[in-house]
PDB file of C-alpha atoms in Angstrom:
ATOM      1  CA  MET A 223      34.028  15.901  56.893  1.00  0.00           C
ATOM      2  CA  PHE A 224      31.836  13.514  55.149  1.00  0.00           C
ATOM      3  CA  ASP A 225      33.547  10.896  53.136  1.00  0.00           C
ATOM      4  CA  ARG A 226      31.058   9.697  50.602  1.00  0.00           C
ATOM      5  CA  ASN A 227      31.538   7.008  48.107  1.00  0.00           C
ATOM      6  CA  VAL A 228      30.206   8.666  45.040  1.00  0.00           C
ATOM      7  CA  ARG A 229      29.889   6.315  42.170  1.00  0.00           C
ATOM      8  CA  SER A 230      30.769   8.020  38.938  1.00  0.00           C
ATOM      9  CA  ARG A 231      28.797   7.285  35.822  1.00  0.00           C
ATOM     10  CA  SER A 232      30.565   6.379  32.688  1.00  0.00           C
ATOM     11  CA  GLY A 233      28.235   8.562  30.635  1.00  0.00           C
ATOM     12  CA  GLY A 234      26.792   5.668  28.619  1.00  0.00           C
ATOM     13  CA  LEU A 235      23.269   4.392  28.446  1.00  0.00           C
ATOM     14  CA  THR A 236      21.987   1.679  30.727  1.00  0.00           C
ATOM     15  CA  PHE A 237      20.372  -1.373  29.215  1.00  0.00           C
ATOM     16  CA  ILE A 238      16.880  -0.142  30.093  1.00  0.00           C
ATOM     17  CA  GLU A 239      17.545   3.275  28.564  1.00  0.00           C
ATOM     18  CA  LEU A 240      18.850   1.607  25.413  1.00  0.00           C
ATOM     19  CA  LEU A 241      15.716  -0.551  25.167  1.00  0.00           C
ATOM     20  CA  ILE A 242      13.503   2.523  25.545  1.00  0.00           C
ATOM     21  CA  VAL A 243      15.394   4.367  22.804  1.00  0.00           C
ATOM     22  CA  LEU A 244      15.156   1.354  20.473  1.00  0.00           C
ATOM     23  CA  PHE A 245      11.438   1.034  21.206  1.00  0.00           C
ATOM     24  CA  ILE A 246      10.822   4.703  20.365  1.00  0.00           C
ATOM     25  CA  VAL A 247      12.869   4.486  17.157  1.00  0.00           C
ATOM     26  CA  GLY A 248      11.066   1.266  16.193  1.00  0.00           C
ATOM     27  CA  MET A 249       7.645   2.804  16.763  1.00  0.00           C
ATOM     28  CA  GLY A 250       8.598   5.783  14.620  1.00  0.00           C
ATOM     29  CA  TRP A 251       9.888   3.522  11.866  1.00  0.00           C
ATOM     30  CA  PHE A 252       6.776   1.344  11.750  1.00  0.00           C
ATOM     31  CA  THR A 253       4.543   4.404  11.911  1.00  0.00           C
ATOM     32  CA  LEU A 254       6.271   6.022   8.929  1.00  0.00           C
ATOM     33  CA  MET A 255       6.930   2.880   6.892  1.00  0.00           C
ATOM     34  CA  PRO A 256       3.446   2.664   5.296  1.00  0.00           C
ATOM     35  CA  ASN A 257       3.928   6.186   3.937  1.00  0.00           C
ATOM     36  CA  LEU A 258       7.408   5.569   2.562  1.00  0.00           C
ATOM     37  CA  ASP A 259       7.034   4.929  -1.155  1.00  0.00           C
ATOM     38  CA  LEU A 260       4.667   1.965  -0.993  1.00  0.00           C
ATOM     39  CA  ALA A 261       3.182   3.104  -4.242  1.00  0.00           C
ATOM     40  CA  GLY A 262       6.552   2.720  -5.923  1.00  0.00           C
ATOM     41  CA  ASN A 263       8.470   5.201  -8.003  1.00  0.00           C
ATOM     42  CA  LYS A 264       5.857   7.161  -9.954  1.00  0.00           C
ATOM     43  CA  GLU A 265       8.276   7.690 -12.844  1.00  0.00           C
ATOM     44  CA  GLU A 266       9.411   4.055 -12.980  1.00  0.00           C
ATOM     45  CA  ASP A 267       6.760   2.315 -15.084  1.00  0.00           C
ATOM     46  CA  LYS A 268       3.060   2.054 -15.813  1.00  0.00           C
ATOM     47  CA  VAL A 269       2.370  -0.535 -13.096  1.00  0.00           C
ATOM     48  CA  SER A 270       3.863   1.840 -10.526  1.00  0.00           C
ATOM     49  CA  LEU A 271       1.602   4.622 -11.775  1.00  0.00           C
ATOM     50  CA  VAL A 272      -1.414   2.336 -11.414  1.00  0.00           C
ATOM     51  CA  ASN A 273      -0.271   1.362  -7.906  1.00  0.00           C
ATOM     52  CA  ALA A 274       0.160   5.019  -6.982  1.00  0.00           C
ATOM     53  CA  LEU A 275      -3.428   5.709  -8.051  1.00  0.00           C
ATOM     54  CA  ILE A 276      -4.710   2.717  -6.079  1.00  0.00           C
ATOM     55  CA  TYR A 277      -2.657   3.774  -3.058  1.00  0.00           C
ATOM     56  CA  GLU A 278      -4.306   7.209  -3.152  1.00  0.00           C
ATOM     57  CA  ALA A 279      -7.729   5.535  -3.283  1.00  0.00           C
ATOM     58  CA  LYS A 280      -6.767   3.340  -0.316  1.00  0.00           C
ATOM     59  CA  ASN A 281      -5.697   6.372   1.702  1.00  0.00           C
ATOM     60  CA  MET A 282      -8.969   8.121   0.888  1.00  0.00           C
ATOM     61  CA  ALA A 283     -10.983   5.043   1.922  1.00  0.00           C
ATOM     62  CA  VAL A 284      -9.215   4.865   5.277  1.00  0.00           C
ATOM     63  CA  GLU A 285      -9.328   8.625   5.946  1.00  0.00           C
ATOM     64  CA  THR A 286     -12.989   9.085   5.017  1.00  0.00           C
ATOM     65  CA  ASP A 287     -14.152   5.721   6.383  1.00  0.00           C
ATOM     66  CA  SER A 288     -15.965   5.007   3.120  1.00  0.00           C
ATOM     67  CA  ARG A 289     -15.567   2.553   0.271  1.00  0.00           C
ATOM     68  CA  GLN A 290     -13.741   3.768  -2.778  1.00  0.00           C
ATOM     69  CA  TYR A 291     -14.448   2.211  -6.164  1.00  0.00           C
ATOM     70  CA  VAL A 292     -11.723   1.962  -8.775  1.00  0.00           C
ATOM     71  CA  TYR A 293     -12.755   1.244 -12.350  1.00  0.00           C
ATOM     72  CA  VAL A 294     -10.663  -0.835 -14.732  1.00  0.00           C
ATOM     73  CA  ASN A 295     -11.555  -0.273 -18.392  1.00  0.00           C
ATOM     74  CA  PHE A 296     -10.723  -3.445 -20.331  1.00  0.00           C
ATOM     75  CA  GLU A 297     -11.038  -1.899 -23.795  1.00  0.00           C
ATOM     76  CA  LYS A 298      -8.730   1.069 -23.174  1.00  0.00           C
ATOM     77  CA  GLY A 299      -6.455  -0.637 -20.622  1.00  0.00           C
ATOM     78  CA  ILE A 300      -6.795   2.121 -18.041  1.00  0.00           C
ATOM     79  CA  VAL A 301      -7.508   2.329 -14.327  1.00  0.00           C
ATOM     80  CA  ARG A 302      -9.715   5.245 -13.233  1.00  0.00           C
ATOM     81  CA  TRP A 303     -10.472   6.675  -9.807  1.00  0.00           C
ATOM     82  CA  ASN A 304     -11.772  10.074  -8.734  1.00  0.00           C
ATOM     83  CA  GLY A 305     -11.202  11.644 -12.156  1.00  0.00           C
ATOM     84  CA  GLU A 306      -7.622  10.400 -12.398  1.00  0.00           C
ATOM     85  CA  GLU A 307      -6.430   7.769 -14.855  1.00  0.00           C
ATOM     86  CA  ALA A 308      -3.414   5.497 -15.155  1.00  0.00           C
ATOM     87  CA  GLU A 309      -2.605   3.358 -18.152  1.00  0.00           C
ATOM     88  CA  LEU A 310      -1.792  -0.337 -17.869  1.00  0.00           C
ATOM     89  CA  PRO A 311       1.315  -1.616 -19.699  1.00  0.00           C
ATOM     90  CA  ALA A 312      -0.751  -3.583 -22.265  1.00  0.00           C
ATOM     91  CA  GLU A 313      -4.309  -4.407 -23.286  1.00  0.00           C
ATOM     92  CA  ILE A 314      -6.293  -6.652 -20.974  1.00  0.00           C
ATOM     93  CA  SER A 315      -7.090 -10.127 -22.327  1.00  0.00           C
ATOM     94  CA  SER A 316      -9.137 -11.378 -19.382  1.00  0.00           C
ATOM     95  CA  GLY A 317      -9.873 -10.662 -15.754  1.00  0.00           C
ATOM     96  CA  HIS A 318     -11.193 -12.184 -12.549  1.00  0.00           C
ATOM     97  CA  LEU A 319     -12.784 -10.303  -9.657  1.00  0.00           C
ATOM     98  CA  ASN A 320     -12.873 -12.267  -6.402  1.00  0.00           C
ATOM     99  CA  GLU A 321     -12.269 -15.511  -8.333  1.00  0.00           C
ATOM    100  CA  GLU A 322     -15.199 -14.862 -10.723  1.00  0.00           C
ATOM    101  CA  PRO A 323     -14.534 -14.211 -14.432  1.00  0.00           C
ATOM    102  CA  VAL A 324     -15.309 -10.678 -15.546  1.00  0.00           C
ATOM    103  CA  ASP A 325     -17.223 -10.080 -18.743  1.00  0.00           C
ATOM    104  CA  GLY A 326     -17.886  -6.766 -20.385  1.00  0.00           C
ATOM    105  CA  ASP A 327     -16.038  -3.525 -20.944  1.00  0.00           C
ATOM    106  CA  GLY A 328     -14.636  -3.182 -17.445  1.00  0.00           C
ATOM    107  CA  VAL A 329     -15.066  -3.742 -13.752  1.00  0.00           C
ATOM    108  CA  ASP A 330     -15.323  -1.737 -10.523  1.00  0.00           C
ATOM    109  CA  PHE A 331     -13.434  -3.110  -7.552  1.00  0.00           C
ATOM    110  CA  ALA A 332     -13.860  -1.834  -4.016  1.00  0.00           C
ATOM    111  CA  ILE A 333     -11.284  -0.595  -1.555  1.00  0.00           C
ATOM    112  CA  TYR A 334     -12.721  -0.828   1.937  1.00  0.00           C
ATOM    113  CA  PRO A 335     -12.269   1.574   4.894  1.00  0.00           C
ATOM    114  CA  GLU A 336     -10.377  -1.128   6.770  1.00  0.00           C
ATOM    115  CA  GLY A 337      -7.558  -0.834   4.211  1.00  0.00           C
ATOM    116  CA  PHE A 338      -8.076  -3.932   2.083  1.00  0.00           C
ATOM    117  CA  SER A 339      -9.664  -4.489  -1.318  1.00  0.00           C
ATOM    118  CA  ASP A 340     -11.366  -6.966  -3.588  1.00  0.00           C
ATOM    119  CA  GLU A 341      -9.017  -9.374  -5.333  1.00  0.00           C
ATOM    120  CA  LEU A 342      -8.500  -8.571  -9.004  1.00  0.00           C
ATOM    121  CA  ARG A 343      -6.498 -10.654 -11.477  1.00  0.00           C
ATOM    122  CA  LEU A 344      -5.771  -9.242 -14.932  1.00  0.00           C
ATOM    123  CA  VAL A 345      -4.133 -11.133 -17.794  1.00  0.00           C
ATOM    124  CA  LEU A 346      -2.569  -8.707 -20.255  1.00  0.00           C
ATOM    125  CA  SER A 347      -2.097  -9.245 -23.984  1.00  0.00           C
ATOM    126  CA  ASP A 348       1.693  -9.463 -23.590  1.00  0.00           C
ATOM    127  CA  GLY A 349       1.299 -12.475 -21.261  1.00  0.00           C
ATOM    128  CA  LEU A 350       1.859 -10.550 -18.051  1.00  0.00           C
ATOM    129  CA  THR A 351      -0.542 -11.330 -15.192  1.00  0.00           C
ATOM    130  CA  LEU A 352      -1.231  -8.605 -12.647  1.00  0.00           C
ATOM    131  CA  VAL A 353      -2.804  -9.519  -9.320  1.00  0.00           C
ATOM    132  CA  LEU A 354      -4.214  -6.964  -6.909  1.00  0.00           C
ATOM    133  CA  ASP A 355      -3.318  -8.258  -3.456  1.00  0.00           C
ATOM    134  CA  PRO A 356      -6.337  -7.595  -1.191  1.00  0.00           C
ATOM    135  CA  LEU A 357      -4.190  -6.945   1.904  1.00  0.00           C
ATOM    136  CA  SER A 358      -1.490  -4.693   0.494  1.00  0.00           C
ATOM    137  CA  VAL A 359      -3.833  -3.131  -2.105  1.00  0.00           C
ATOM    138  CA  ARG A 360      -1.325  -3.009  -4.921  1.00  0.00           C
ATOM    139  CA  PHE A 361      -0.729  -4.861  -8.172  1.00  0.00           C
ATOM    140  CA  GLY A 362       2.059  -7.377  -8.322  1.00  0.00           C
ATOM    141  CA  GLU A 363       3.306  -9.308 -11.329  1.00  0.00           C
ATOM    142  CA  MET A 364       2.846 -13.042 -11.484  1.00  0.00           C
TER     143      MET A 364
END
């Protein structure tokens, strides 16, 4: 008879197996994270609605590999893209596009296929300043 020393496994994961599992979970998380509510809660407020519209334009720019232009109407206080509109929380007092003052009724800013945009700074009549971050392509309050 053969007398083997059979080592029994405890049934747990080895360190390498645990690292592989964590790597796979991490890759899944960072793959899904950009799609998880980056545009904010659409019912929350007007800035979130504007960000949702801009986020859709960003997705279209990346998917179609073409620039998307979003128009901001200063007189009406709306943001328009692809036939859709979102209202800003107040009238626009002044604006800057890529550090240059904007004159006129409104301005078009570009969202590029690489996933970034022009920088846009809007000062609203209620004193709120909204800045479109070129890398995250969403308005934030200052």
